[in-house]
mmCIF file of C-alpha atoms in Angstrom:
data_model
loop_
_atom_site.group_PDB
_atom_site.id
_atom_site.type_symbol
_atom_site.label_atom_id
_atom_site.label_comp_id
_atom_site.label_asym_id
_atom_site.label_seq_id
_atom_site.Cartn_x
_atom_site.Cartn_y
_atom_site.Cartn_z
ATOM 1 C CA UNK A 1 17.630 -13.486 -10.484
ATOM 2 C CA UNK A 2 16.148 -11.918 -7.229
ATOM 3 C CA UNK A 3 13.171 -13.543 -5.352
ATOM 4 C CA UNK A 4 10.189 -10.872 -5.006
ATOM 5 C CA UNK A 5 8.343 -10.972 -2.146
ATOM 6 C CA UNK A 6 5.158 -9.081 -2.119
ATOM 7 C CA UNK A 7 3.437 -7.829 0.854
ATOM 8 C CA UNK A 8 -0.073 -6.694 -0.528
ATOM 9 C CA UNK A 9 -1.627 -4.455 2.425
ATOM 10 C CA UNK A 10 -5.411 -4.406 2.113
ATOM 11 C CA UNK A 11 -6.841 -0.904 3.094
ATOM 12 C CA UNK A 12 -10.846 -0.953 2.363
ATOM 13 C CA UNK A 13 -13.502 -1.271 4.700
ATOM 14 C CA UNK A 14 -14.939 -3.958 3.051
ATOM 15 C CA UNK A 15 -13.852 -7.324 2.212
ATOM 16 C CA UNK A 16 -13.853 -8.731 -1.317
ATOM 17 C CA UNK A 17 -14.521 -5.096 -2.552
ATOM 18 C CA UNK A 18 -13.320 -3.868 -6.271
ATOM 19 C CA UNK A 19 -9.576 -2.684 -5.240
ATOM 20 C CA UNK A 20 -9.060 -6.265 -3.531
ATOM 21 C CA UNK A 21 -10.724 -7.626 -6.525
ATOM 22 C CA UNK A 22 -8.136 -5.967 -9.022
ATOM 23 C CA UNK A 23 -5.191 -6.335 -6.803
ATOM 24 C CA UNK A 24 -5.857 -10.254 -7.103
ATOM 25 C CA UNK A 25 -6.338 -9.848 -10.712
ATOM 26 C CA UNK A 26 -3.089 -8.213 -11.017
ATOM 27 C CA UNK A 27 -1.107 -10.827 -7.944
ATOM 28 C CA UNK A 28 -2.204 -13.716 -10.402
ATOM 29 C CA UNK A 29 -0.181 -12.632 -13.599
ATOM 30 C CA UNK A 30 2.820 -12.838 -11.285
ATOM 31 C CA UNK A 31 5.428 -15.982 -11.865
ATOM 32 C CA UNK A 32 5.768 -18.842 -10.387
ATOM 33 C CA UNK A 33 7.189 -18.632 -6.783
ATOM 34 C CA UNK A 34 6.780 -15.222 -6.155
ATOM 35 C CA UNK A 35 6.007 -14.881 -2.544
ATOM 36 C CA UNK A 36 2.336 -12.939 -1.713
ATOM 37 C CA UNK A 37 1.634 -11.859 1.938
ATOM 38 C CA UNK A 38 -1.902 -10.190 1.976
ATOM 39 C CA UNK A 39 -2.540 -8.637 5.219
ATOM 40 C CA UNK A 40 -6.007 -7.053 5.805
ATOM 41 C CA UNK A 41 -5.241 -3.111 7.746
ATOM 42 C CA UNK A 42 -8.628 -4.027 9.349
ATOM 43 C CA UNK A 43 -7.444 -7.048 11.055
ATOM 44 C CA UNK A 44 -4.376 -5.201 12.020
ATOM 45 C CA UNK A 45 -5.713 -2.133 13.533
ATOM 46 C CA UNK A 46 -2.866 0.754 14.668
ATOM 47 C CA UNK A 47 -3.777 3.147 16.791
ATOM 48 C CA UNK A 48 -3.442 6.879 15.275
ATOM 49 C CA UNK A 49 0.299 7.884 14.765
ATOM 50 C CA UNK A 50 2.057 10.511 18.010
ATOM 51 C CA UNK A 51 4.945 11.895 16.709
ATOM 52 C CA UNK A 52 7.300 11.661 20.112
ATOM 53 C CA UNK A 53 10.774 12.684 18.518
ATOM 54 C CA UNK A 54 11.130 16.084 19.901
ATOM 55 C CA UNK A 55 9.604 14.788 23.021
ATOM 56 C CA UNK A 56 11.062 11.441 24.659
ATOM 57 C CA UNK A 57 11.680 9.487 21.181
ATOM 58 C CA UNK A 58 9.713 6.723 19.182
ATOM 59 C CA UNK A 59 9.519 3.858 21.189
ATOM 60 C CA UNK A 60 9.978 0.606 19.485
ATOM 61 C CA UNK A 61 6.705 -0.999 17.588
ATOM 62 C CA UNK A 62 5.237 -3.233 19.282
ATOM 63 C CA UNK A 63 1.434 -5.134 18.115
ATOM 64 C CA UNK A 64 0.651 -4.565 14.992
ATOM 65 C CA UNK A 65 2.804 -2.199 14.593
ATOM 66 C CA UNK A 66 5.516 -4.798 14.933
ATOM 67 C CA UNK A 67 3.526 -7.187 12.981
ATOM 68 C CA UNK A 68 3.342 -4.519 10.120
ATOM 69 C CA UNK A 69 6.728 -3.040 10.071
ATOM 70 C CA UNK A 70 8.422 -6.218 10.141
ATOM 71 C CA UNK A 71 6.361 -7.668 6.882
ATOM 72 C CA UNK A 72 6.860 -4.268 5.235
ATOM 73 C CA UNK A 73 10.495 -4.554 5.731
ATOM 74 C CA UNK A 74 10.664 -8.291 4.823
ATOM 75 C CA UNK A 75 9.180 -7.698 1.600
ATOM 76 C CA UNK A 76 10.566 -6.558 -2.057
ATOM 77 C CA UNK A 77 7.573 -4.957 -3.039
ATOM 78 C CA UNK A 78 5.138 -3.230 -1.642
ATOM 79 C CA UNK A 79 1.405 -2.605 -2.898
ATOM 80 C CA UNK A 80 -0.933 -0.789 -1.681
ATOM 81 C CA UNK A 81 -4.436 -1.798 -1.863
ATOM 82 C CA UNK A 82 -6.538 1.054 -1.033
ATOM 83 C CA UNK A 83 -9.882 2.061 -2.607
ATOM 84 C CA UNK A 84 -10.416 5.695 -3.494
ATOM 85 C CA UNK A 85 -11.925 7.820 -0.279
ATOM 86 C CA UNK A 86 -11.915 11.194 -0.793
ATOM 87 C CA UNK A 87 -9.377 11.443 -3.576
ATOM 88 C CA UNK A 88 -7.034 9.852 -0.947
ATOM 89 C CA UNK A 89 -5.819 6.533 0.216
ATOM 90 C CA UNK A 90 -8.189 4.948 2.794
ATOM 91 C CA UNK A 91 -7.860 6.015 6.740
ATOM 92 C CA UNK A 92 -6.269 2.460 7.598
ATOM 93 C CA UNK A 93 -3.846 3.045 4.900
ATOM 94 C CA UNK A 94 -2.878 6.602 5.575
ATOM 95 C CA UNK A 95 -2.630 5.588 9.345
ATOM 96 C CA UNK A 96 -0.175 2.759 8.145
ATOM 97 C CA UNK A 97 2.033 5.554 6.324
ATOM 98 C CA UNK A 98 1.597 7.452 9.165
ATOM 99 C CA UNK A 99 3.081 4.903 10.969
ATOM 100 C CA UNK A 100 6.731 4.644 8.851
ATOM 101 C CA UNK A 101 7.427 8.298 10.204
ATOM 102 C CA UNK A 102 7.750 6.728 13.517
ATOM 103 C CA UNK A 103 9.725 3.431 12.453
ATOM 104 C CA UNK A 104 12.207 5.721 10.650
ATOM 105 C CA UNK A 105 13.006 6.801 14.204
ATOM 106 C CA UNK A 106 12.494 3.144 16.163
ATOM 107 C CA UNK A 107 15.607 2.364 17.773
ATOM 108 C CA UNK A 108 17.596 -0.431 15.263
ATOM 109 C CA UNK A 109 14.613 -0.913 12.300
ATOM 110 C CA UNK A 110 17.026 0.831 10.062
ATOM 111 C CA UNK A 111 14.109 1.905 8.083
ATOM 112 C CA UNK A 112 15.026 4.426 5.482
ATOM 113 C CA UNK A 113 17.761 2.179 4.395
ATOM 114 C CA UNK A 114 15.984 -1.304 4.418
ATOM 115 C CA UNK A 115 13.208 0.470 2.454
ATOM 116 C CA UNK A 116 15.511 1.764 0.140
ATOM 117 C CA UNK A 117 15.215 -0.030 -3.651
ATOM 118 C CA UNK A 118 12.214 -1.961 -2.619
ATOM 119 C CA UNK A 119 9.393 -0.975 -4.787
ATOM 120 C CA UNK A 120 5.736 0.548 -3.820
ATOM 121 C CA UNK A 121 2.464 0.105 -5.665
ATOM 122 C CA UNK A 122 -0.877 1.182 -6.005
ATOM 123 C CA UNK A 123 -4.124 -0.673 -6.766
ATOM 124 C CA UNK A 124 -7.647 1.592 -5.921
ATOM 125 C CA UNK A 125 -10.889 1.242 -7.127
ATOM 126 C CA UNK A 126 -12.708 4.902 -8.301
ATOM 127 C CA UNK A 127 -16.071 5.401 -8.401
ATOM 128 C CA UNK A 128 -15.500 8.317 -11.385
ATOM 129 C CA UNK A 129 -14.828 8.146 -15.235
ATOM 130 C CA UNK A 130 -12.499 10.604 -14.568
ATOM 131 C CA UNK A 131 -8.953 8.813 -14.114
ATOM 132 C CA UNK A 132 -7.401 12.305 -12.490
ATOM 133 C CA UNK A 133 -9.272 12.065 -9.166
ATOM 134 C CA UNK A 134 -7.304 9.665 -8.073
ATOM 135 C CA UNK A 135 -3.906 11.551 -8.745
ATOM 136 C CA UNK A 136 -3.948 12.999 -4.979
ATOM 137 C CA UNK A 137 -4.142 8.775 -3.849
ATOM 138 C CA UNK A 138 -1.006 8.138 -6.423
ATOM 139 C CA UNK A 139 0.695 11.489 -5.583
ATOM 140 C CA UNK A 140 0.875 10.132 -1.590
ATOM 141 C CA UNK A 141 2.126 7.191 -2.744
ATOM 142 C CA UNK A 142 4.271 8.229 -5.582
ATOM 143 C CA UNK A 143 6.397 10.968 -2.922
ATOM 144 C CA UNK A 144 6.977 7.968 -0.089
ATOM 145 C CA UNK A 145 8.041 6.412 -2.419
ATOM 146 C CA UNK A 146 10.339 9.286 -3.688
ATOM 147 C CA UNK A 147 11.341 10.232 -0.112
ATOM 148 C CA UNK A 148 12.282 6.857 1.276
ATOM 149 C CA UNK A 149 14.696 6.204 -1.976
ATOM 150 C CA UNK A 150 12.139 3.233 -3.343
ATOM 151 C CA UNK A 151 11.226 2.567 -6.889
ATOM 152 C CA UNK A 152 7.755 3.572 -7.660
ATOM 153 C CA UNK A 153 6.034 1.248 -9.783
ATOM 154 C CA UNK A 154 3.029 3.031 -10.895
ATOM 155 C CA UNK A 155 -1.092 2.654 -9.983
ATOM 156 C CA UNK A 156 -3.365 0.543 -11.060
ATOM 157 C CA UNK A 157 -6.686 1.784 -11.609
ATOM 158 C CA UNK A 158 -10.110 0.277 -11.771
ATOM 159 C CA UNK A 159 -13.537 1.867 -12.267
ATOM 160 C CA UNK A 160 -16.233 0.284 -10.009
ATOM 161 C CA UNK A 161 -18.690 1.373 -7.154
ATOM 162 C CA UNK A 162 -21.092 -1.749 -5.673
ATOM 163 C CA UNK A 163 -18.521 -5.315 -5.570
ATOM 164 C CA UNK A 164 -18.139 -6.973 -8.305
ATOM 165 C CA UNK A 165 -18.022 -3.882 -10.824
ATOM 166 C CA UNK A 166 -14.442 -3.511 -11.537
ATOM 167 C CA UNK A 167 -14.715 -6.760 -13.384
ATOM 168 C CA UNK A 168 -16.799 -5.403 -16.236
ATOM 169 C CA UNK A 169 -13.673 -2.462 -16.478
ATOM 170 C CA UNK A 170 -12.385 -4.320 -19.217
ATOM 171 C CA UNK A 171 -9.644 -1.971 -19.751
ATOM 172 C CA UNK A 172 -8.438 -2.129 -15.907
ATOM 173 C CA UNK A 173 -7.949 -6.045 -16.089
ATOM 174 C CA UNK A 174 -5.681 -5.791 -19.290
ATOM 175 C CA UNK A 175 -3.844 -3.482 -17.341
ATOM 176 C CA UNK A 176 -3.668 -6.047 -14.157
ATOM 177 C CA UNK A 177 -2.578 -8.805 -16.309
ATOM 178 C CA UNK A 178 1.138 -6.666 -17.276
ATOM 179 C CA UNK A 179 0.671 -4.378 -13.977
ATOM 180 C CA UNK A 180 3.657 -5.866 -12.162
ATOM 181 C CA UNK A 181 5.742 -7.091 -15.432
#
């Protein structure tokens, strides 16, 4: 059997919030020795993405764009921990997808292949009864997925708006406790 090795990438403004919350919920139900790197996008801050292939090329990463690209690349599975802004994924996290556009053209990451048959995730946190608001957040992740040849293993969705109130979802953490099974 395979060793997973998830990196969970953290994309709220807010520590401890509902999405982090459920993401734990879900990381616990995992077995035994399964690695867990959780790496907060707002301790990692990357400036916004320039697309310089037509111009004089990508440039290698370097910071925490390095930082990022080499944990994304050194894990199995990838999860995405971003709440629900604006029926989207968080501007940290969409800057951090922003940013594999220019890895897949860094000189030697190799990224469309290493990323291939790894697996991407989704935890958010909505603030709506309405479970289809968040399709445009799982659609963006869904399609990287898709277009980087990885599995996609789905969203997990929580309902909760001040911290705390994606605990009383009782629905969402049944669903955490067989999210990654």
């Amino acid at each position: 059997m395979t060793t997973r090795d998830f990196l969970f990438l953290l994309g709220s403004s807010r520590t401890g919030g509902n999405t982090e919350t459920l993401a734990r919920l879900a990381a616990e139900q995992l077995p035994a020795g399964t690695g867990q790197r959780w790496l907060d996008l707002r301790d990692l801050p990357l400036p916004d993405f320039e697309d310089r292939r037509h111009a004089d090329g990508q440039p290698a990463p370097t910071g925490n764009s390095a930082t990022l690209l080499e944990a994304t690349l050194a894990a199995t599975d990838v999860v995405i921990a971003s709440p629900l802004y604006w029926y989207s994924v968080s501007t940290s996290t969409k800057r951090y997808l922003d940013h594999w556009s220019g890895w897949l053209e860094a000189p030697g990451a190799d990224f469309r292949r290493r990323m291939a048959g790894k697996t991407l995730w989704g935890v958010t946190a909505l603030a709506d009864d309405d479970p289809a608001v968040a399709e445009p957040l799982a659609g963006t992740l869904r399609n990287s997925a898709r277009y980087l040849g990885m599995r996609w293993g789905g969203v997990l969705l929580g309902n909760g708006t001040r911290p705390g109130d994606v605990l009383t979802d009782t629905e969402a953490a049944a669903r955490a406790k067989v999210f990654f099974s």
